[in-house]
Short mmCIF file of C-alpha atoms and ligand atoms in Angstrom, two decimals:
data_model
loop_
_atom_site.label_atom_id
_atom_site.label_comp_id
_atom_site.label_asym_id
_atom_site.label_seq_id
_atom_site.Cartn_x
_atom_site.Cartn_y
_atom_site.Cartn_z
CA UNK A 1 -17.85 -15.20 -24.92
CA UNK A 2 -19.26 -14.88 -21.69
CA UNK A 3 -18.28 -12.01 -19.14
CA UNK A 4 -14.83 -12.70 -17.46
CA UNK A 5 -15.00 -9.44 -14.91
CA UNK A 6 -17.16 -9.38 -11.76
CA UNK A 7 -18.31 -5.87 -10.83
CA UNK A 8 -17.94 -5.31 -6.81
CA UNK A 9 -18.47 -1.22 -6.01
CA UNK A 10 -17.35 0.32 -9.33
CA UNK A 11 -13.91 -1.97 -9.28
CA UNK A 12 -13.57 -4.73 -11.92
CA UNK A 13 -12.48 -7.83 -10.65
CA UNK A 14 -11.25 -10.51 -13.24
CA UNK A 15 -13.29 -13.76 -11.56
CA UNK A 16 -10.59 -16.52 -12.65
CA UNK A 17 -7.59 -16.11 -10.88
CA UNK A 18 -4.66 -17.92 -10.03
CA UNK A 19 -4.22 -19.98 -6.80
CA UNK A 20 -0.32 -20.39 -5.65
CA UNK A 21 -0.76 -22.70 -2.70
CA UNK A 22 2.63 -25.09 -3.38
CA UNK A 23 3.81 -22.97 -6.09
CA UNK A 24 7.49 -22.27 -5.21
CA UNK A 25 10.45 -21.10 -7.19
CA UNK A 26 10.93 -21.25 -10.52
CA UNK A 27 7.77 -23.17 -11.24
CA UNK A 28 6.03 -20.52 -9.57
CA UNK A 29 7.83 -17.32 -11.22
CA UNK A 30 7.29 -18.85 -14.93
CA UNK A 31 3.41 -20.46 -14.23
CA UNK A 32 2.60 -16.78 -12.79
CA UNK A 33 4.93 -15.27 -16.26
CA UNK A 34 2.72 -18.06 -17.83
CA UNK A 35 -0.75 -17.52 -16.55
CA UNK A 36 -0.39 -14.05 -17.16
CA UNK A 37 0.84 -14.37 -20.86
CA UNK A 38 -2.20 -16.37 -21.65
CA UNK A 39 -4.99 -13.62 -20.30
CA UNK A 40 -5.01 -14.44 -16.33
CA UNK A 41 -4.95 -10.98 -14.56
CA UNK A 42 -5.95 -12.52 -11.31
CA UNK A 43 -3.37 -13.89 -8.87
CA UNK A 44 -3.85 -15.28 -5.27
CA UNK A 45 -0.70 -15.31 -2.93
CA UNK A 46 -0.45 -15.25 0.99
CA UNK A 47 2.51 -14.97 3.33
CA UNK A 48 2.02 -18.31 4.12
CA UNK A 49 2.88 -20.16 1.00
CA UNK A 50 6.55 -18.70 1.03
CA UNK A 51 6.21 -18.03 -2.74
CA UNK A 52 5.71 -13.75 -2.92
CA UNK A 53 8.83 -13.35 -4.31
CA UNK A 54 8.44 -16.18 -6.69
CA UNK A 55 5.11 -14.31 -7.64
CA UNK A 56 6.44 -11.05 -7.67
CA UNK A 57 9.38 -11.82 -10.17
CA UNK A 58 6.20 -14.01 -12.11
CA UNK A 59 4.41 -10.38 -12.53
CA UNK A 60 7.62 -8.50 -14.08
CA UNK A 61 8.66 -11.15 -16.27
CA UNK A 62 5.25 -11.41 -18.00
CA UNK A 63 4.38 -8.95 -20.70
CA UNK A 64 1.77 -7.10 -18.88
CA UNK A 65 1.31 -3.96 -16.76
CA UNK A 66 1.68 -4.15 -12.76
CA UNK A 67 -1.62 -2.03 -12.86
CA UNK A 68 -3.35 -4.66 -15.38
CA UNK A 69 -2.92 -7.75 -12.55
CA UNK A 70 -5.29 -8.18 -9.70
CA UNK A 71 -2.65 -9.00 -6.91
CA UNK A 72 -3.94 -11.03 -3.47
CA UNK A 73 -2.09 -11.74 -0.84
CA UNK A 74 -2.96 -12.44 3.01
CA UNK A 75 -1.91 -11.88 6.66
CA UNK A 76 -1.14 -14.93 8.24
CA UNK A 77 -2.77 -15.58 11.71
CA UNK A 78 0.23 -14.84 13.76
CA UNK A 79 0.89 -11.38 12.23
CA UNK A 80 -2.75 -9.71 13.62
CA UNK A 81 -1.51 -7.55 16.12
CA UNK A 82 -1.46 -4.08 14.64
CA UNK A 83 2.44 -3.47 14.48
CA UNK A 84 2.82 -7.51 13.09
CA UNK A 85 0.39 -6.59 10.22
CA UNK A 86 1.80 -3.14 9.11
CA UNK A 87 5.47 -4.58 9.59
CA UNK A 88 4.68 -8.30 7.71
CA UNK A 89 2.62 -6.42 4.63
CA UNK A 90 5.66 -4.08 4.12
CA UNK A 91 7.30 -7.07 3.84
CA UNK A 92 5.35 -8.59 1.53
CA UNK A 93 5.44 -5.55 -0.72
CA UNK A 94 9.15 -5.70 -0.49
CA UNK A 95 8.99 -9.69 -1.80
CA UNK A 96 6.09 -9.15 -4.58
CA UNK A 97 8.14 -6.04 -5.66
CA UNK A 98 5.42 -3.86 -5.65
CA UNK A 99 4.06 -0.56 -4.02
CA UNK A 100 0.82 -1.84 -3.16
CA UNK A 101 -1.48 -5.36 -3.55
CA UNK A 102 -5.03 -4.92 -5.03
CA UNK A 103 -6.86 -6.57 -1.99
CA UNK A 104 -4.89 -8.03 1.57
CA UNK A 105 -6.67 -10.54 3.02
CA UNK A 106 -6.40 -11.64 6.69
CA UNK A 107 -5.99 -15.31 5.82
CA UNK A 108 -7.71 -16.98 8.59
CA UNK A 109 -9.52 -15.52 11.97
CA UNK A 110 -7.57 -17.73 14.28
CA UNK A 111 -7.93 -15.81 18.02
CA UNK A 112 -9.98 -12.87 16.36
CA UNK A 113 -12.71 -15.40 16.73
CA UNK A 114 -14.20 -14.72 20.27
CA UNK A 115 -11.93 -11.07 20.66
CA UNK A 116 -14.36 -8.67 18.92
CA UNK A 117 -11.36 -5.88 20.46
CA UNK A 118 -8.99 -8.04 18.96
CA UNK A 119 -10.68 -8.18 15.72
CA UNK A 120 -11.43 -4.18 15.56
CA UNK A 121 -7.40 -3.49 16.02
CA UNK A 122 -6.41 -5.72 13.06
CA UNK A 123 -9.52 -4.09 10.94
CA UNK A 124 -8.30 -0.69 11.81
CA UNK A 125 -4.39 -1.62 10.65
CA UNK A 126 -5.98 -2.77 7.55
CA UNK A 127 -7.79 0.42 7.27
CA UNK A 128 -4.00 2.33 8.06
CA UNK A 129 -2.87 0.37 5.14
CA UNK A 130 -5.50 1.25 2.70
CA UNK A 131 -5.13 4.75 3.62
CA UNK A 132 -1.34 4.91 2.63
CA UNK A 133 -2.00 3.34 -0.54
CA UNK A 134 -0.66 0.14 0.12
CA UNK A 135 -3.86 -1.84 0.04
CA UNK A 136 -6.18 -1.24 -2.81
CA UNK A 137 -9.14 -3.42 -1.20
CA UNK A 138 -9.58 -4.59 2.17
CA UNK A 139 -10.55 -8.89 2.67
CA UNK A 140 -10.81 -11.62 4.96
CA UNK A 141 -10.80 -15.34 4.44
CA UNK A 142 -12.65 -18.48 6.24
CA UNK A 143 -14.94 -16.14 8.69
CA UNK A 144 -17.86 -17.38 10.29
CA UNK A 145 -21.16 -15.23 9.55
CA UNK A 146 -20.45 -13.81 13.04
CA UNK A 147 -17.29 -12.59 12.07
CA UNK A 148 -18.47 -11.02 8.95
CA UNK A 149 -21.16 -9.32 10.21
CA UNK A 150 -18.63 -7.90 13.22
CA UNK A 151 -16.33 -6.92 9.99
CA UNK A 152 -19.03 -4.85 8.30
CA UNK A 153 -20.21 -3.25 10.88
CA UNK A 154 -16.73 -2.26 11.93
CA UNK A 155 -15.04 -1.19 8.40
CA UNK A 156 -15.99 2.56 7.55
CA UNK A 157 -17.47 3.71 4.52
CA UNK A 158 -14.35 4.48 2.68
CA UNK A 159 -12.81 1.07 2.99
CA UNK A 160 -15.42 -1.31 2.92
CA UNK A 161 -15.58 -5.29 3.16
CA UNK A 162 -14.32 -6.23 -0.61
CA UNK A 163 -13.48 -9.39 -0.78
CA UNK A 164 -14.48 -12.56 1.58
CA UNK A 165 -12.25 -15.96 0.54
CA UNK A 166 -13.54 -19.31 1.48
CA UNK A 167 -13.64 -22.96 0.22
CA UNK A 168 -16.31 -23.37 -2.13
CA UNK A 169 -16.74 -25.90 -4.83
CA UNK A 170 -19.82 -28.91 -5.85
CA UNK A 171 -19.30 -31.14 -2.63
CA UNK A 172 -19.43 -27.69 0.20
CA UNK A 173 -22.65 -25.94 -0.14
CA UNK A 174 -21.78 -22.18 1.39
CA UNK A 175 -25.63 -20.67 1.12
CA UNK A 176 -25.00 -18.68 4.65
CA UNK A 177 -21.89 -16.87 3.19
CA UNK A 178 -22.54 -16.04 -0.21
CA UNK A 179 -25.99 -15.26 0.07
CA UNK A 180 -24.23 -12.78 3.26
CA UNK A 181 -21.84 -11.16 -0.11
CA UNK A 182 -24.44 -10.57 -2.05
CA UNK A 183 -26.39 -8.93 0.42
CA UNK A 184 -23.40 -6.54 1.39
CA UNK A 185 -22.23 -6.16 -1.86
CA UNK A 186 -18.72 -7.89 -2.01
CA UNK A 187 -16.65 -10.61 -3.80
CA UNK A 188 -16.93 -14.41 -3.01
CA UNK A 189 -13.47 -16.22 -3.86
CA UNK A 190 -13.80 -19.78 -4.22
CA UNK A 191 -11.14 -21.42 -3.00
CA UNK A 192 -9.89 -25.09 -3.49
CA UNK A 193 -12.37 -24.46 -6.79
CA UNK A 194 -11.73 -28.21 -7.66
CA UNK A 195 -11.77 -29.86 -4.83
CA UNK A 196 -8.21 -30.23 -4.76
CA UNK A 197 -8.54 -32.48 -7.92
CA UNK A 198 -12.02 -34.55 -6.61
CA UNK A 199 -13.89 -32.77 -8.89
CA UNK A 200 -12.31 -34.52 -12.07
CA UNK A 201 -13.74 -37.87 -11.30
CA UNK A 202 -17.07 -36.73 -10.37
CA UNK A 203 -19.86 -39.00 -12.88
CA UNK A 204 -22.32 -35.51 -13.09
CA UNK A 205 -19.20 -32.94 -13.86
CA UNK A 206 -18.31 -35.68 -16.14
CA UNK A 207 -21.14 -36.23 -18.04
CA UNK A 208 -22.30 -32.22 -17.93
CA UNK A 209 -18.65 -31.70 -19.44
CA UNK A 210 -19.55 -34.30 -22.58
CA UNK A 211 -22.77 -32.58 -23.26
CA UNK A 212 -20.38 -29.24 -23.60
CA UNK A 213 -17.29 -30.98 -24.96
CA UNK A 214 -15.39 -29.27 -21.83
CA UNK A 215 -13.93 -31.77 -19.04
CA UNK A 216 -15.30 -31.85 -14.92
CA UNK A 217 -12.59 -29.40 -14.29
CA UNK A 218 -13.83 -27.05 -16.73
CA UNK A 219 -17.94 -27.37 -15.71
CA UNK A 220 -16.79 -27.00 -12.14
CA UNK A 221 -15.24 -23.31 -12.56
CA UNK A 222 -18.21 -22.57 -15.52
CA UNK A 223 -20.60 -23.65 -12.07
CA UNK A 224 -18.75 -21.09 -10.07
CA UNK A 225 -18.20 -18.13 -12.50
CA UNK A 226 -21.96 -18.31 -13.42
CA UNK A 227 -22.91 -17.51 -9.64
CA UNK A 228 -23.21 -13.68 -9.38
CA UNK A 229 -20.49 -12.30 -6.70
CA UNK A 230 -18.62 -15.02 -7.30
CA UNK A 231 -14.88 -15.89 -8.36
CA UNK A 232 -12.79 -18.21 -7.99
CA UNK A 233 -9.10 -19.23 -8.17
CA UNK A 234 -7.88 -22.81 -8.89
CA UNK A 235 -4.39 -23.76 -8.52
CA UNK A 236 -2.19 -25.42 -11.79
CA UNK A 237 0.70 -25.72 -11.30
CA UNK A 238 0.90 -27.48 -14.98
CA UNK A 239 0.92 -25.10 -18.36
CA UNK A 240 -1.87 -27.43 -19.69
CA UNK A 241 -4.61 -27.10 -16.51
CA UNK A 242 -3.54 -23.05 -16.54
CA UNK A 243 -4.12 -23.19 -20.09
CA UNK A 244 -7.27 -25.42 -19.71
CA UNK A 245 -8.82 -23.20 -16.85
CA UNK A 246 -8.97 -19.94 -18.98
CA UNK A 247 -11.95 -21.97 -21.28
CA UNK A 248 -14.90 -21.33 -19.08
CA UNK A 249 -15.88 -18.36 -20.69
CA UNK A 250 -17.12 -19.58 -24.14
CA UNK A 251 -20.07 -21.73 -22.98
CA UNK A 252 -22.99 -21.83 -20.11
CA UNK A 253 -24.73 -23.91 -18.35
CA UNK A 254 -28.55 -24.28 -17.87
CA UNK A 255 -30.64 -23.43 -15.10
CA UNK A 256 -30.80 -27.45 -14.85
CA UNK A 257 -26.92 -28.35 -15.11
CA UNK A 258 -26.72 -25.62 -12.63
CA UNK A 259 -28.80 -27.42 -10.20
CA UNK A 260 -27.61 -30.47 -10.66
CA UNK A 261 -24.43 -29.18 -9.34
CA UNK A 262 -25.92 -27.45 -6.75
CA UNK A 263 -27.52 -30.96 -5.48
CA UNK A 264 -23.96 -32.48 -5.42
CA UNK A 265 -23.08 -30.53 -1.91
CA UNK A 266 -22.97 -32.58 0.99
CA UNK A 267 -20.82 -30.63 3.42
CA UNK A 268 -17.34 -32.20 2.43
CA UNK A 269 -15.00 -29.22 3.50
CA UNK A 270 -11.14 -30.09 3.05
CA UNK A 271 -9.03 -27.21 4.93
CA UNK A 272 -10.47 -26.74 8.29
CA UNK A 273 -7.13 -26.62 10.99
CA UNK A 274 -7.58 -26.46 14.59
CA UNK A 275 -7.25 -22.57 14.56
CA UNK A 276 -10.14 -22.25 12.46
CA UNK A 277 -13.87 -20.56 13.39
CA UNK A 278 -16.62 -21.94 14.59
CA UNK A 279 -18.17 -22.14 11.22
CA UNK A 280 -21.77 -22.37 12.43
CA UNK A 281 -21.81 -19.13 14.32
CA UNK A 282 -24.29 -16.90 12.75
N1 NAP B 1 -7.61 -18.74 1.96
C1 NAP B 1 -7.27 -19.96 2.25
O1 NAP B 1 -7.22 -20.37 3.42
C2 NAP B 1 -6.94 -20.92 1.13
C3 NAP B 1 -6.91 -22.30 1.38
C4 NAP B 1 -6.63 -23.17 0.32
C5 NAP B 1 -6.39 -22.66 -0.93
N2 NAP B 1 -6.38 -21.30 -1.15
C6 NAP B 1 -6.09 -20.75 -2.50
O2 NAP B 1 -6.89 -21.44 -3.46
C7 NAP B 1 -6.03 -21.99 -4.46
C8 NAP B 1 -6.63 -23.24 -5.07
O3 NAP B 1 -6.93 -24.21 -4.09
P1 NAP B 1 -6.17 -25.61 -3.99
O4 NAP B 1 -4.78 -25.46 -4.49
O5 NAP B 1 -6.36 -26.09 -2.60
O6 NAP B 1 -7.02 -26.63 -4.89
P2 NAP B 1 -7.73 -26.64 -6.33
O7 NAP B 1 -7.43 -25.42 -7.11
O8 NAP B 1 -9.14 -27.04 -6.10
O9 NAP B 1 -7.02 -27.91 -7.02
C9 NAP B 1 -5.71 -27.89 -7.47
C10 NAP B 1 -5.43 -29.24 -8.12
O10 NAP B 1 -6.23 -29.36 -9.31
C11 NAP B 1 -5.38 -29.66 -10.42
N3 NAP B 1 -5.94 -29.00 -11.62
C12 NAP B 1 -6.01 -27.68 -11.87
N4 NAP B 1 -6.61 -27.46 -13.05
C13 NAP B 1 -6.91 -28.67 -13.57
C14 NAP B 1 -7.53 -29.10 -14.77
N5 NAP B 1 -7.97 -28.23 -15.69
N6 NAP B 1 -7.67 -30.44 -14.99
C15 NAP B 1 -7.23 -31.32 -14.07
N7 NAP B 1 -6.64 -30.97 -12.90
C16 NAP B 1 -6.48 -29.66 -12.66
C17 NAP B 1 -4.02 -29.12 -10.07
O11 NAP B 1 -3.02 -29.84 -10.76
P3 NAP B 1 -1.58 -29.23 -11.21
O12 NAP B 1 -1.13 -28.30 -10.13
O13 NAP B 1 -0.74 -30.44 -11.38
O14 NAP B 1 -1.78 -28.50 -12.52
C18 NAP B 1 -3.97 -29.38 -8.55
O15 NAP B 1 -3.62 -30.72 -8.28
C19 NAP B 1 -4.70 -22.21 -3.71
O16 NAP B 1 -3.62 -22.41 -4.58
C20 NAP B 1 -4.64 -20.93 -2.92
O17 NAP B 1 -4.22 -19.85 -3.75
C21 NAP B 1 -6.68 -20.45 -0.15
#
């Protein structure tokens, strides 16, 4: 058995978590009551996806403490201002059911990018948050190297960068980023893990997986668990993949497998809307 907790500043953070994106209803209150039944403690929400309460009513049907689950959720881009993200996090406390989320994300930059003033007010409503007890961890999610760098140097001491979430999987190479958590000393979530699904048919995963007796879905999370900082959070919204996802942690691969999948990126990013960064910016 191979470690399932990363260690960011003293917290323990459970590196396979649950992505929600499309999760709505009663699928998503009994895959969450599911996932968490069969060992996930890690769930990923967001304002956006119009699921918290579905989440929230996941995390008290399941057999496990509030305290035990790793809760995410994130600001969507209109609610920045500092009144928007004090008033739409109390709201999302309200729909999860909960007094406070482990780590709130803001979910993408959008006009922060470019409005360093801008950026500092939203940082410092985070910061309001965390110091009310609300907010466990402060994140953000698809910033630029720019924008992290503004982030760290803003954030004080006793609510640090935690958590940065960004698509990362075999075909987008993110060097510039997670070599940037690693040197600051916070979480990388990798998000669309599988590609959306493109990892499956991938000949390499494929053929790594055989060699392991595990599938390309399987040597595509064991890839990203294996990198140190690193954790990541693929969506299922079937019992089987949920179930499926949890065995990555009873195998590795070798320093050769590893690069093999390493050589596989080729700059193939899948979620990039018109509001997000300039990704380049360093
Ligand atoms: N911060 C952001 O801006 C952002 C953006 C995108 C995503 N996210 C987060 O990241 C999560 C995951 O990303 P994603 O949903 O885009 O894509 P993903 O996790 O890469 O892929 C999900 C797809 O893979 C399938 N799948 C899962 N496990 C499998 C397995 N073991 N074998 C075969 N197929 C499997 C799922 O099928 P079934 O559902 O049918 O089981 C689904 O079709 C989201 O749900 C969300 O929480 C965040």
């Amino acid at each position: 058995m191979t470690d399932t907790i990363q260690n960011i500043r003293g917290r323990a953070v459970p590196m396979l978590g649950l992505g929600t994106y499309k999760l709505t209803g009663q699928a998503c209150r009994e895959g969450v009551a599911h996932a968490l039944t069969m060992g996930y403690r890690h769930i990923d929400t967001a304002q956006m996806y119009k699921n918290e309460a579905d989440v929230g009513a996941g995390i008290a049907d399941a057999p496990v403490a509030r305290e035990d689950v790793f809760l995410t959720t994130k600001v969507w881009h209109t609610n920045l201002s500092p009144e928007d993200v004090r008033r739409s996090t109390e709201e999302s406390l309200q729909r999860l059911d909960t007094d406070y989320v482990d780590l709130l994300l803001i979910h993408w930059p959008a006009h922060l990018d470019g409005d360093h003033d801008a950026l500092r007010s939203t940082l410092d409503a985070f910061v309001a948050l965390h110091e009310a007890g609300h907010v466990r961890h402060i994140g953000v999610s698809n910033f630029s190297i720019r924008l992290l760098n503004q982030t760290v140097d803003h954030l004080p001491a006793e609510a640090p960068l935690f958590a940065h979430q960004a698509e990362y999987h075999p075909f987008l190479a993110q060097e510039a980023v997670l070599r940037h958590a690693r040197e600051h000393d916070y979480l990388f979530t990798a998000y669309s893990p599988l590609a959306q699904g493109d990892a499956l048919r991938n000949d390499t995963l494929q053929s790594i997986g055989d060699r392991h007796g595990k599938t390309a879905a399987q040597v595509t999370l064991r890839w990203l668990l294996q990198q140190p900082q690193v954790s990541a959070i693929p969506k299922a919204g079937s019992a089987s993949h949920r179930i499926a996802n949890l065995g990555v942690f009873d195998f590795a691969l070798s320093d050769d497998e590893m690069t093999a999948i390493h050589n596989l990126g080729r700059g193939e990013r899948r979620i990039d809307p018109a509001f997000a960064p300039a990704w380049s910016t360093t």
